[in-house]
Short mmCIF file of C-alpha atoms and ligand atoms in Angstrom, two decimals:
data_model
loop_
_atom_site.label_atom_id
_atom_site.label_comp_id
_atom_site.label_asym_id
_atom_site.label_seq_id
_atom_site.Cartn_x
_atom_site.Cartn_y
_atom_site.Cartn_z
CA MET A 1 -61.45 -22.74 -18.51
CA LEU A 2 -61.17 -20.69 -15.32
CA THR A 3 -60.86 -16.93 -15.39
CA THR A 4 -57.86 -15.38 -13.67
CA ALA A 5 -60.08 -14.23 -10.78
CA GLU A 6 -61.56 -17.71 -10.29
CA ALA A 7 -58.12 -19.27 -10.37
CA LEU A 8 -56.78 -16.82 -7.79
CA ASP A 9 -59.82 -17.45 -5.54
CA ARG A 10 -59.20 -21.20 -5.69
CA VAL A 11 -55.53 -20.76 -4.90
CA LEU A 12 -56.22 -18.51 -1.91
CA ALA A 13 -58.97 -20.78 -0.58
CA ALA A 14 -56.60 -23.77 -0.64
CA MET A 15 -53.80 -22.13 1.34
CA PRO A 16 -53.38 -23.39 4.91
CA GLU A 17 -52.44 -20.75 7.48
CA LEU A 18 -48.87 -20.91 8.76
CA SER A 19 -48.33 -21.13 12.51
CA VAL A 20 -46.98 -18.31 14.67
CA GLU A 21 -43.46 -18.09 16.07
CA SER A 22 -41.70 -15.57 18.24
CA VAL A 23 -38.53 -14.03 16.78
CA ALA A 24 -35.97 -11.56 18.07
CA LEU A 25 -36.48 -7.94 17.04
CA ARG A 26 -33.65 -7.94 14.48
CA ALA A 27 -35.02 -11.08 12.81
CA ALA A 28 -38.54 -9.62 12.47
CA ASP A 29 -37.65 -7.40 9.50
CA GLY A 30 -39.69 -8.42 6.43
CA ARG A 31 -41.78 -10.98 8.34
CA VAL A 32 -45.56 -10.83 8.79
CA LEU A 33 -46.65 -9.59 12.20
CA ARG A 34 -49.13 -11.79 14.08
CA GLN A 35 -49.73 -9.69 17.18
CA VAL A 36 -50.90 -6.25 18.18
CA VAL A 37 -48.08 -3.94 19.27
CA GLU A 38 -49.17 -1.40 21.88
CA ALA A 39 -47.31 1.62 23.19
CA GLU A 40 -45.43 0.74 26.36
CA ARG A 41 -45.44 4.39 27.49
CA ASP A 42 -46.76 7.77 26.51
CA GLN A 43 -44.89 9.30 23.55
CA PRO A 44 -43.12 11.49 24.39
CA PRO A 45 -42.93 9.91 27.84
CA PHE A 46 -42.37 13.36 29.43
CA ASN A 47 -42.62 16.96 28.27
CA ARG A 48 -39.66 16.81 25.93
CA VAL A 49 -37.40 19.77 25.29
CA MET A 50 -36.96 20.35 21.54
CA MET A 51 -34.02 22.80 21.46
CA ASP A 52 -30.69 23.29 23.18
CA GLY A 53 -31.08 26.49 25.22
CA ILE A 54 -32.61 27.56 28.50
CA ALA A 55 -35.87 26.66 30.23
CA ILE A 56 -37.69 29.50 32.00
CA SER A 57 -41.07 30.28 33.45
CA HIS A 58 -43.00 32.29 30.87
CA SER A 59 -44.57 34.35 33.65
CA ASP A 60 -41.06 35.77 34.33
CA PHE A 61 -40.73 36.79 30.68
CA ALA A 62 -44.25 38.31 30.75
CA ALA A 63 -43.24 40.28 33.85
CA GLY A 64 -40.41 41.88 31.82
CA ILE A 65 -37.41 39.82 33.01
CA ARG A 66 -34.76 39.46 30.26
CA GLN A 67 -31.76 38.26 32.30
CA PHE A 68 -31.85 34.91 34.06
CA PRO A 69 -29.24 33.56 36.47
CA VAL A 70 -28.34 29.97 35.51
CA GLN A 71 -29.60 27.69 38.26
CA CYS A 72 -28.06 24.47 36.87
CA THR A 73 -27.58 22.48 33.65
CA GLN A 74 -29.80 19.56 32.69
CA MET A 75 -28.83 17.09 29.96
CA ALA A 76 -31.02 14.59 28.08
CA GLY A 77 -31.33 11.60 30.38
CA ASP A 78 -31.06 13.64 33.59
CA ALA A 79 -34.03 13.60 35.93
CA ALA A 80 -36.08 16.80 35.66
CA ALA A 81 -34.87 19.58 37.98
CA THR A 82 -37.23 22.07 39.62
CA LEU A 83 -36.89 25.63 38.39
CA THR A 84 -36.67 28.48 40.88
CA GLN A 85 -38.67 31.57 39.94
CA GLY A 86 -36.60 34.28 38.24
CA LYS A 87 -33.87 31.84 37.17
CA CYS A 88 -33.23 29.62 34.15
CA ILE A 89 -31.97 26.08 33.67
CA GLU A 90 -29.56 25.36 30.81
CA ILE A 91 -31.29 22.57 28.94
CA MET A 92 -30.48 20.18 26.07
CA THR A 93 -32.65 18.71 23.30
CA GLY A 94 -34.34 15.53 24.50
CA ALA A 95 -34.28 16.49 28.18
CA SER A 96 -37.36 16.29 30.37
CA LEU A 97 -38.76 19.78 30.97
CA PRO A 98 -37.93 20.99 34.50
CA ALA A 99 -40.83 21.42 36.90
CA HIS A 100 -42.24 25.00 36.91
CA ALA A 101 -40.69 25.69 33.47
CA ASP A 102 -43.04 26.24 30.50
CA CYS A 103 -40.87 27.93 27.89
CA VAL A 104 -37.64 27.01 26.11
CA ILE A 105 -35.46 29.68 24.52
CA PRO A 106 -32.95 28.45 21.91
CA VAL A 107 -29.26 28.91 22.63
CA GLU A 108 -28.96 31.06 19.47
CA ARG A 109 -31.20 33.69 21.13
CA ILE A 110 -29.20 34.13 24.33
CA ALA A 111 -25.74 35.20 25.48
CA VAL A 112 -24.38 33.69 28.71
CA SER A 113 -21.72 35.43 30.73
CA GLU A 114 -20.84 35.02 34.37
CA GLU A 115 -23.61 32.49 34.81
CA ILE A 116 -26.32 34.87 33.61
CA ALA A 117 -28.28 34.25 30.40
CA VAL A 118 -29.32 37.44 28.65
CA LEU A 119 -32.03 37.33 25.95
CA GLU A 120 -31.40 38.84 22.51
CA ASP A 121 -32.78 42.38 22.25
CA GLY A 122 -36.42 42.40 21.23
CA TYR A 123 -36.76 38.60 21.42
CA VAL A 124 -40.36 37.55 22.02
CA ALA A 125 -40.96 34.21 23.75
CA ALA A 126 -44.28 32.36 23.74
CA ALA A 127 -45.50 30.08 26.51
CA GLN A 128 -44.99 26.35 25.70
CA GLN A 129 -42.57 27.04 22.86
CA TYR A 130 -40.11 24.25 21.90
CA ILE A 131 -41.85 21.79 24.19
CA HIS A 132 -43.16 18.50 22.77
CA PRO A 133 -45.93 17.72 25.28
CA ARG A 134 -46.11 14.34 26.99
CA ALA A 135 -48.37 11.83 25.14
CA SER A 136 -48.98 14.24 22.25
CA ASP A 137 -47.85 11.59 19.68
CA HIS A 138 -49.71 8.75 21.41
CA ALA A 139 -50.73 7.56 24.86
CA ALA A 140 -49.50 4.44 26.64
CA GLY A 141 -51.59 1.43 25.58
CA SER A 142 -52.52 2.79 22.14
CA GLN A 143 -52.37 0.28 19.31
CA LEU A 144 -49.37 1.08 17.13
CA LEU A 145 -49.25 -1.98 14.84
CA ALA A 146 -51.92 -4.45 13.80
CA PRO A 147 -51.44 -8.12 12.88
CA GLY A 148 -51.02 -8.82 9.16
CA LYS A 149 -48.46 -6.13 8.45
CA ARG A 150 -45.13 -6.98 6.85
CA VAL A 151 -42.58 -5.56 9.25
CA SER A 152 -40.67 -2.58 7.80
CA ALA A 153 -37.69 -0.68 9.20
CA MET A 154 -40.16 1.89 10.58
CA ASP A 155 -42.10 -0.89 12.30
CA ILE A 156 -38.85 -2.13 13.88
CA ALA A 157 -38.53 1.33 15.47
CA VAL A 158 -42.09 1.04 16.78
CA ILE A 159 -41.54 -2.47 18.18
CA ALA A 160 -38.27 -1.44 19.84
CA SER A 161 -39.93 1.68 21.29
CA ALA A 162 -42.64 -0.55 22.76
CA GLY A 163 -39.86 -2.28 24.70
CA LEU A 164 -40.30 -5.65 22.99
CA THR A 165 -37.22 -7.80 22.45
CA HIS A 166 -39.28 -10.44 20.60
CA VAL A 167 -42.36 -10.32 18.45
CA ASP A 168 -44.85 -12.87 17.06
CA VAL A 169 -44.64 -13.41 13.30
CA SER A 170 -45.76 -16.06 10.84
CA ARG A 171 -43.46 -19.02 10.50
CA SER A 172 -41.58 -18.79 7.19
CA PRO A 173 -43.00 -21.26 4.70
CA VAL A 174 -40.67 -24.02 3.54
CA VAL A 175 -40.68 -23.55 -0.23
CA ARG A 176 -39.06 -25.70 -2.92
CA VAL A 177 -38.53 -24.34 -6.39
CA ILE A 178 -38.22 -27.15 -8.94
CA SER A 179 -37.20 -26.67 -12.55
CA THR A 180 -38.07 -29.55 -14.85
CA GLY A 181 -36.61 -30.14 -18.29
CA ASN A 182 -33.93 -32.34 -19.89
CA GLU A 183 -32.78 -29.42 -22.00
CA LEU A 184 -31.90 -27.17 -19.05
CA VAL A 185 -28.31 -26.52 -18.00
CA ALA A 186 -27.47 -24.27 -15.06
CA ALA A 187 -25.05 -21.35 -15.38
CA GLY A 188 -21.49 -22.49 -14.80
CA GLN A 189 -22.00 -25.86 -16.50
CA PRO A 190 -20.82 -26.60 -20.07
CA ILE A 191 -23.67 -26.33 -22.56
CA GLU A 192 -24.36 -27.94 -25.96
CA PRO A 193 -25.92 -26.09 -28.90
CA HIS A 194 -29.26 -27.91 -28.42
CA GLN A 195 -29.51 -27.12 -24.71
CA VAL A 196 -31.03 -24.17 -22.86
CA ARG A 197 -29.78 -22.21 -19.85
CA LEU A 198 -31.83 -22.80 -16.74
CA SER A 199 -33.14 -19.39 -15.66
CA ASN A 200 -36.57 -19.88 -14.09
CA GLY A 201 -35.31 -21.45 -10.87
CA PRO A 202 -33.01 -18.60 -9.81
CA ALA A 203 -35.50 -15.99 -11.10
CA ILE A 204 -38.36 -17.48 -9.05
CA GLN A 205 -36.11 -17.70 -5.99
CA ALA A 206 -35.22 -14.02 -6.44
CA LEU A 207 -38.85 -12.96 -6.87
CA LEU A 208 -39.80 -14.84 -3.71
CA ALA A 209 -36.91 -13.26 -1.81
CA GLN A 210 -38.01 -9.80 -2.91
CA HIS A 211 -41.45 -10.51 -1.45
CA GLY A 212 -40.11 -11.69 1.89
CA TYR A 213 -39.40 -15.40 1.36
CA PRO A 214 -35.62 -15.62 1.09
CA ASP A 215 -34.93 -19.27 1.95
CA CYS A 216 -36.21 -21.40 -0.90
CA GLU A 217 -34.11 -24.30 -2.09
CA HIS A 218 -33.94 -25.17 -5.77
CA ASP A 219 -33.86 -28.55 -7.49
CA HIS A 220 -33.53 -29.41 -11.17
CA LEU A 221 -35.29 -32.56 -12.37
CA PRO A 222 -35.21 -34.32 -15.75
CA ASP A 223 -38.34 -35.18 -17.74
CA GLU A 224 -38.35 -38.77 -16.44
CA ARG A 225 -41.41 -40.08 -14.65
CA ALA A 226 -39.56 -42.24 -12.13
CA VAL A 227 -37.13 -39.51 -11.12
CA LEU A 228 -39.87 -36.88 -10.96
CA THR A 229 -42.03 -39.16 -8.79
CA GLU A 230 -39.28 -39.99 -6.34
CA ARG A 231 -37.86 -36.49 -5.96
CA ILE A 232 -41.20 -34.65 -5.85
CA ALA A 233 -42.34 -37.14 -3.17
CA GLY A 234 -39.28 -36.14 -1.13
CA HIS A 235 -40.01 -32.44 -1.54
CA LEU A 236 -43.66 -32.97 -0.58
CA ASN A 237 -42.48 -34.55 2.66
CA GLU A 238 -40.36 -31.57 3.57
CA ALA A 239 -42.06 -28.47 2.17
CA ASP A 240 -45.22 -26.40 2.63
CA VAL A 241 -45.14 -25.10 -0.93
CA LEU A 242 -43.76 -26.56 -4.17
CA ILE A 243 -43.26 -24.33 -7.20
CA LEU A 244 -42.51 -26.37 -10.30
CA SER A 245 -41.79 -24.93 -13.69
CA GLY A 246 -42.11 -26.76 -17.00
CA GLY A 247 -43.73 -30.02 -17.98
CA VAL A 248 -47.39 -28.99 -17.65
CA SER A 249 -48.32 -28.54 -21.31
CA MET A 250 -49.42 -31.11 -23.90
CA GLY A 251 -45.97 -32.45 -24.87
CA LYS A 252 -45.00 -36.10 -24.65
CA ALA A 253 -42.56 -35.37 -21.85
CA ASP A 254 -44.96 -33.17 -19.85
CA PHE A 255 -45.38 -35.62 -16.98
CA VAL A 256 -45.86 -33.18 -14.11
CA PRO A 257 -49.69 -33.35 -13.72
CA GLU A 258 -49.68 -37.19 -13.90
CA VAL A 259 -46.85 -37.50 -11.42
CA LEU A 260 -48.52 -35.11 -9.01
CA ALA A 261 -51.81 -37.02 -9.23
CA GLU A 262 -49.96 -40.26 -8.54
CA LEU A 263 -48.42 -38.70 -5.43
CA GLY A 264 -51.87 -37.82 -4.09
CA VAL A 265 -51.76 -34.14 -4.98
CA LYS A 266 -55.36 -33.17 -5.63
CA GLU A 267 -55.83 -31.01 -8.71
CA HIS A 268 -57.72 -27.74 -8.15
CA PHE A 269 -57.31 -26.60 -11.72
CA HIS A 270 -55.30 -27.08 -14.87
CA ARG A 271 -55.26 -24.16 -17.32
CA ILE A 272 -56.45 -20.60 -16.88
CA SER A 273 -57.86 -18.36 -19.60
CA GLN A 274 -54.82 -16.12 -19.65
CA ARG A 275 -51.83 -15.34 -21.79
CA PRO A 276 -49.09 -15.90 -20.93
CA GLY A 277 -49.37 -18.84 -18.54
CA LYS A 278 -52.42 -20.69 -19.82
CA PRO A 279 -51.17 -24.23 -18.95
CA MET A 280 -50.69 -23.47 -15.22
CA TRP A 281 -51.67 -26.30 -12.85
CA PHE A 282 -52.45 -26.05 -9.13
CA GLY A 283 -53.23 -28.61 -6.46
CA SER A 284 -53.02 -29.53 -2.77
CA GLY A 285 -50.82 -32.30 -1.41
CA PRO A 286 -51.99 -34.95 1.09
CA ASP A 287 -50.97 -32.73 4.02
CA GLY A 288 -52.30 -29.51 2.53
CA GLN A 289 -49.06 -28.59 0.74
CA ALA A 290 -49.72 -26.08 -2.04
CA VAL A 291 -48.33 -27.29 -5.35
CA PHE A 292 -47.96 -24.80 -8.18
CA ALA A 293 -46.89 -26.20 -11.53
CA LEU A 294 -46.07 -23.23 -13.73
CA PRO A 295 -45.43 -23.35 -17.46
CA GLY A 296 -41.74 -23.41 -18.35
CA ASN A 297 -41.68 -20.38 -20.60
CA PRO A 298 -39.79 -17.76 -18.60
CA VAL A 299 -42.31 -14.93 -19.02
CA SER A 300 -45.19 -17.29 -18.16
CA ALA A 301 -43.37 -18.69 -15.13
CA LEU A 302 -42.61 -15.25 -13.69
CA VAL A 303 -46.04 -13.78 -14.36
CA CYS A 304 -47.76 -16.85 -12.83
CA CYS A 305 -45.42 -16.75 -9.85
CA ARG A 306 -46.16 -13.08 -9.21
CA HIS A 307 -49.88 -13.38 -9.86
CA TYR A 308 -50.73 -16.57 -7.98
CA VAL A 309 -47.82 -17.77 -5.84
CA ILE A 310 -46.94 -14.46 -4.17
CA PRO A 311 -50.56 -13.72 -3.04
CA ALA A 312 -50.83 -17.37 -1.93
CA LEU A 313 -47.74 -17.08 0.29
CA ALA A 314 -49.10 -13.79 1.65
CA ARG A 315 -52.42 -15.48 2.48
CA ALA A 316 -50.66 -18.42 4.16
CA SER A 317 -48.63 -15.90 6.19
CA ALA A 318 -51.88 -14.16 7.27
CA ARG A 319 -50.68 -10.99 5.61
CA THR A 320 -53.25 -8.22 5.07
CA THR A 321 -54.36 -8.10 1.45
CA PRO A 322 -52.79 -5.09 -0.28
CA THR A 323 -55.15 -2.57 -1.86
CA PRO A 324 -55.27 -2.98 -5.65
CA GLU A 325 -53.13 -0.65 -7.68
CA PHE A 326 -54.15 1.01 -10.92
CA ALA A 327 -52.30 2.68 -13.75
CA ALA A 328 -53.41 4.39 -16.93
CA LEU A 329 -52.23 2.75 -20.14
CA ALA A 330 -49.70 4.94 -21.92
CA ALA A 331 -50.45 3.39 -25.33
CA ASP A 332 -53.16 1.37 -27.03
CA VAL A 333 -53.00 -2.41 -26.56
CA THR A 334 -54.71 -4.89 -28.85
CA PHE A 335 -54.65 -8.63 -28.19
CA ARG A 336 -56.38 -11.91 -28.98
CA PRO A 337 -59.70 -11.51 -27.19
CA GLU A 338 -60.50 -14.94 -25.77
CA LEU A 339 -57.77 -14.87 -23.08
CA THR A 340 -57.00 -12.32 -20.38
CA CYS A 341 -53.76 -10.59 -21.22
CA PHE A 342 -51.00 -9.99 -18.68
CA GLN A 343 -49.10 -7.21 -20.39
CA PRO A 344 -45.64 -6.34 -19.02
CA VAL A 345 -45.25 -2.60 -18.53
CA ARG A 346 -42.71 0.01 -17.63
CA LEU A 347 -44.00 2.71 -15.28
CA ILE A 348 -43.62 6.39 -15.99
CA SER A 349 -45.38 9.33 -14.42
CA ASN A 350 -46.81 12.35 -16.15
CA ALA A 351 -46.82 16.00 -15.05
CA ALA A 352 -50.29 15.53 -13.54
CA GLY A 353 -48.82 13.01 -11.10
CA GLN A 354 -50.53 10.06 -12.76
CA VAL A 355 -48.82 6.65 -12.99
CA LEU A 356 -48.72 5.56 -16.62
CA ALA A 357 -48.08 2.01 -17.78
CA MET A 358 -46.07 1.81 -20.97
CA PRO A 359 -46.45 -1.63 -22.61
CA VAL A 360 -43.13 -3.48 -22.95
CA LYS A 361 -43.17 -5.67 -25.99
CA THR A 362 -42.23 -9.31 -25.41
CA ASN A 363 -41.59 -11.19 -28.58
CA THR A 364 -42.87 -14.53 -27.21
CA SER A 365 -43.63 -15.95 -23.77
CA GLY A 366 -40.00 -17.09 -23.85
CA ASP A 367 -38.65 -13.56 -24.30
CA PHE A 368 -37.40 -13.09 -20.75
CA ALA A 369 -34.79 -10.45 -21.64
CA ALA A 370 -37.58 -7.96 -22.45
CA LEU A 371 -38.92 -8.34 -18.89
CA SER A 372 -35.81 -6.74 -17.45
CA GLY A 373 -37.07 -3.39 -18.68
CA SER A 374 -40.45 -3.83 -17.00
CA ASP A 375 -41.67 -2.82 -13.54
CA GLY A 376 -44.63 -5.21 -13.50
CA TYR A 377 -47.61 -6.02 -15.69
CA VAL A 378 -51.19 -4.91 -16.17
CA GLU A 379 -54.19 -7.21 -16.40
CA LEU A 380 -56.36 -6.67 -19.44
CA ALA A 381 -59.60 -8.57 -19.03
CA LEU A 382 -60.64 -11.01 -21.72
CA GLU A 383 -64.03 -9.38 -22.40
CA GLN A 384 -62.46 -6.67 -24.50
CA PRO A 385 -59.82 -7.15 -27.21
CA ARG A 386 -58.65 -3.56 -27.38
CA PHE A 387 -57.68 -1.14 -24.62
CA SER A 388 -56.99 2.44 -25.62
CA ALA A 389 -54.39 4.73 -24.11
CA GLY A 390 -55.63 6.38 -20.93
CA THR A 391 -57.72 3.40 -19.76
CA SER A 392 -57.25 2.67 -16.06
CA VAL A 393 -56.23 -0.96 -15.51
CA PHE A 394 -55.06 -3.20 -12.65
CA LEU A 395 -51.33 -2.94 -12.09
CA TYR A 396 -49.12 -5.60 -10.49
CA ARG A 397 -45.56 -4.58 -9.68
CA TRP A 398 -42.97 -7.34 -9.78
P1 AMP B 1 -42.23 -26.51 -20.98
O1 AMP B 1 -43.30 -25.78 -20.20
O2 AMP B 1 -41.53 -27.54 -20.16
O3 AMP B 1 -42.76 -27.04 -22.25
O4 AMP B 1 -41.15 -25.41 -21.36
C1 AMP B 1 -41.48 -24.35 -22.24
C2 AMP B 1 -40.24 -23.64 -22.68
O5 AMP B 1 -39.64 -23.02 -21.56
C3 AMP B 1 -39.17 -24.52 -23.28
O6 AMP B 1 -38.57 -23.81 -24.34
C4 AMP B 1 -38.19 -24.71 -22.17
O7 AMP B 1 -36.90 -24.97 -22.61
C5 AMP B 1 -38.28 -23.40 -21.44
N1 AMP B 1 -37.96 -23.61 -20.03
C6 AMP B 1 -38.55 -24.49 -19.20
N2 AMP B 1 -38.04 -24.41 -17.97
C7 AMP B 1 -37.10 -23.45 -18.01
C8 AMP B 1 -36.20 -22.91 -17.05
N3 AMP B 1 -36.17 -23.36 -15.78
N4 AMP B 1 -35.38 -21.92 -17.42
C9 AMP B 1 -35.41 -21.47 -18.69
N5 AMP B 1 -36.22 -21.93 -19.63
C10 AMP B 1 -37.06 -22.91 -19.32
MG1 MG B 2 -40.28 -29.04 -20.45
#
């Protein structure tokens, strides 16, 4: 059986790269950038005034002048005036520093009467004060954003400041989430005592949305070979990625692997030495579609989705690989040694600023309600059956 690392490597290696499309600035939020964004101009683009007040020549202050006739008023957005020696210009935050001025005195430190600004008694001004020098944040042409970054609100500010109305991002993958199982009944439908509420589909859709893939349609299929074959064939024709749940174990109605093989989906692996999620299946469709068949148990389905599907979509989107995260176990964990354990955890921090992972007990791999109290899971490698409190382990946030 494959280790979790081998399985993830195979998944990532099988992912085709999505093409690039140009989207409007407001639609770029949450998408993966596929271009360099360079500064259009110096930042600030001019010597920027940082206080409402007056602009003077510091040499006048050094020569003992404390009263300055007001030459004119300059607002943010006005072209820079030219200061006459011995005078001041009333100036607003965000304005371009007037020529020959090299000192800004805040309005709180002056009194203006009859068009003369008088400095507060004893006020000491320094040359260059309250001036944000041109290009001191960055110069025109500097690289501000690199390809592979998921666009954040801060990045939107950077893109807009670079003067771009459109930006290149990865095309959004077309994803289909497919729940299989005769026993499943969606919320809102009447349910019999022997039936089960369908929860994996909406949960997987939500997890994908939280990672930047909001438009994934859902289908529910019965455990019937003919129906599975026909409907999965349709989804393969339309989607880049299929995420099935259920029907991959050893039961008599677990037809998913056979049906996928029949449809020309090439198996990369079936089963991973992990708990939960051991029966997971993965393959590539005739046109390179990635097909994930996750076990139906809700905890297994969500852990497998987070651990394999989310990094796979990131790879397909040419997203930069995130740096691994670690947390220290907050309590001892003991488990059956032959399988890697994905242990759901709640995160807490201690006074030393360390992130601690408190194991959240799940009763079975069907105990989805317990997951609500978790922030993610830690990976406890199969080589060792017991991990003591304080051990640093890989952390995956939901
Ligand atoms: P399976 O992998 O098909 O054998 O399913 C394992 C268990 O997970 C069974 O108890 C199923 O009823 C349950 N299950 C499968 N799919 C879902 C789903 N979409 N939502 C909730 N439970 C599910
Ligand atoms: Mg089933």
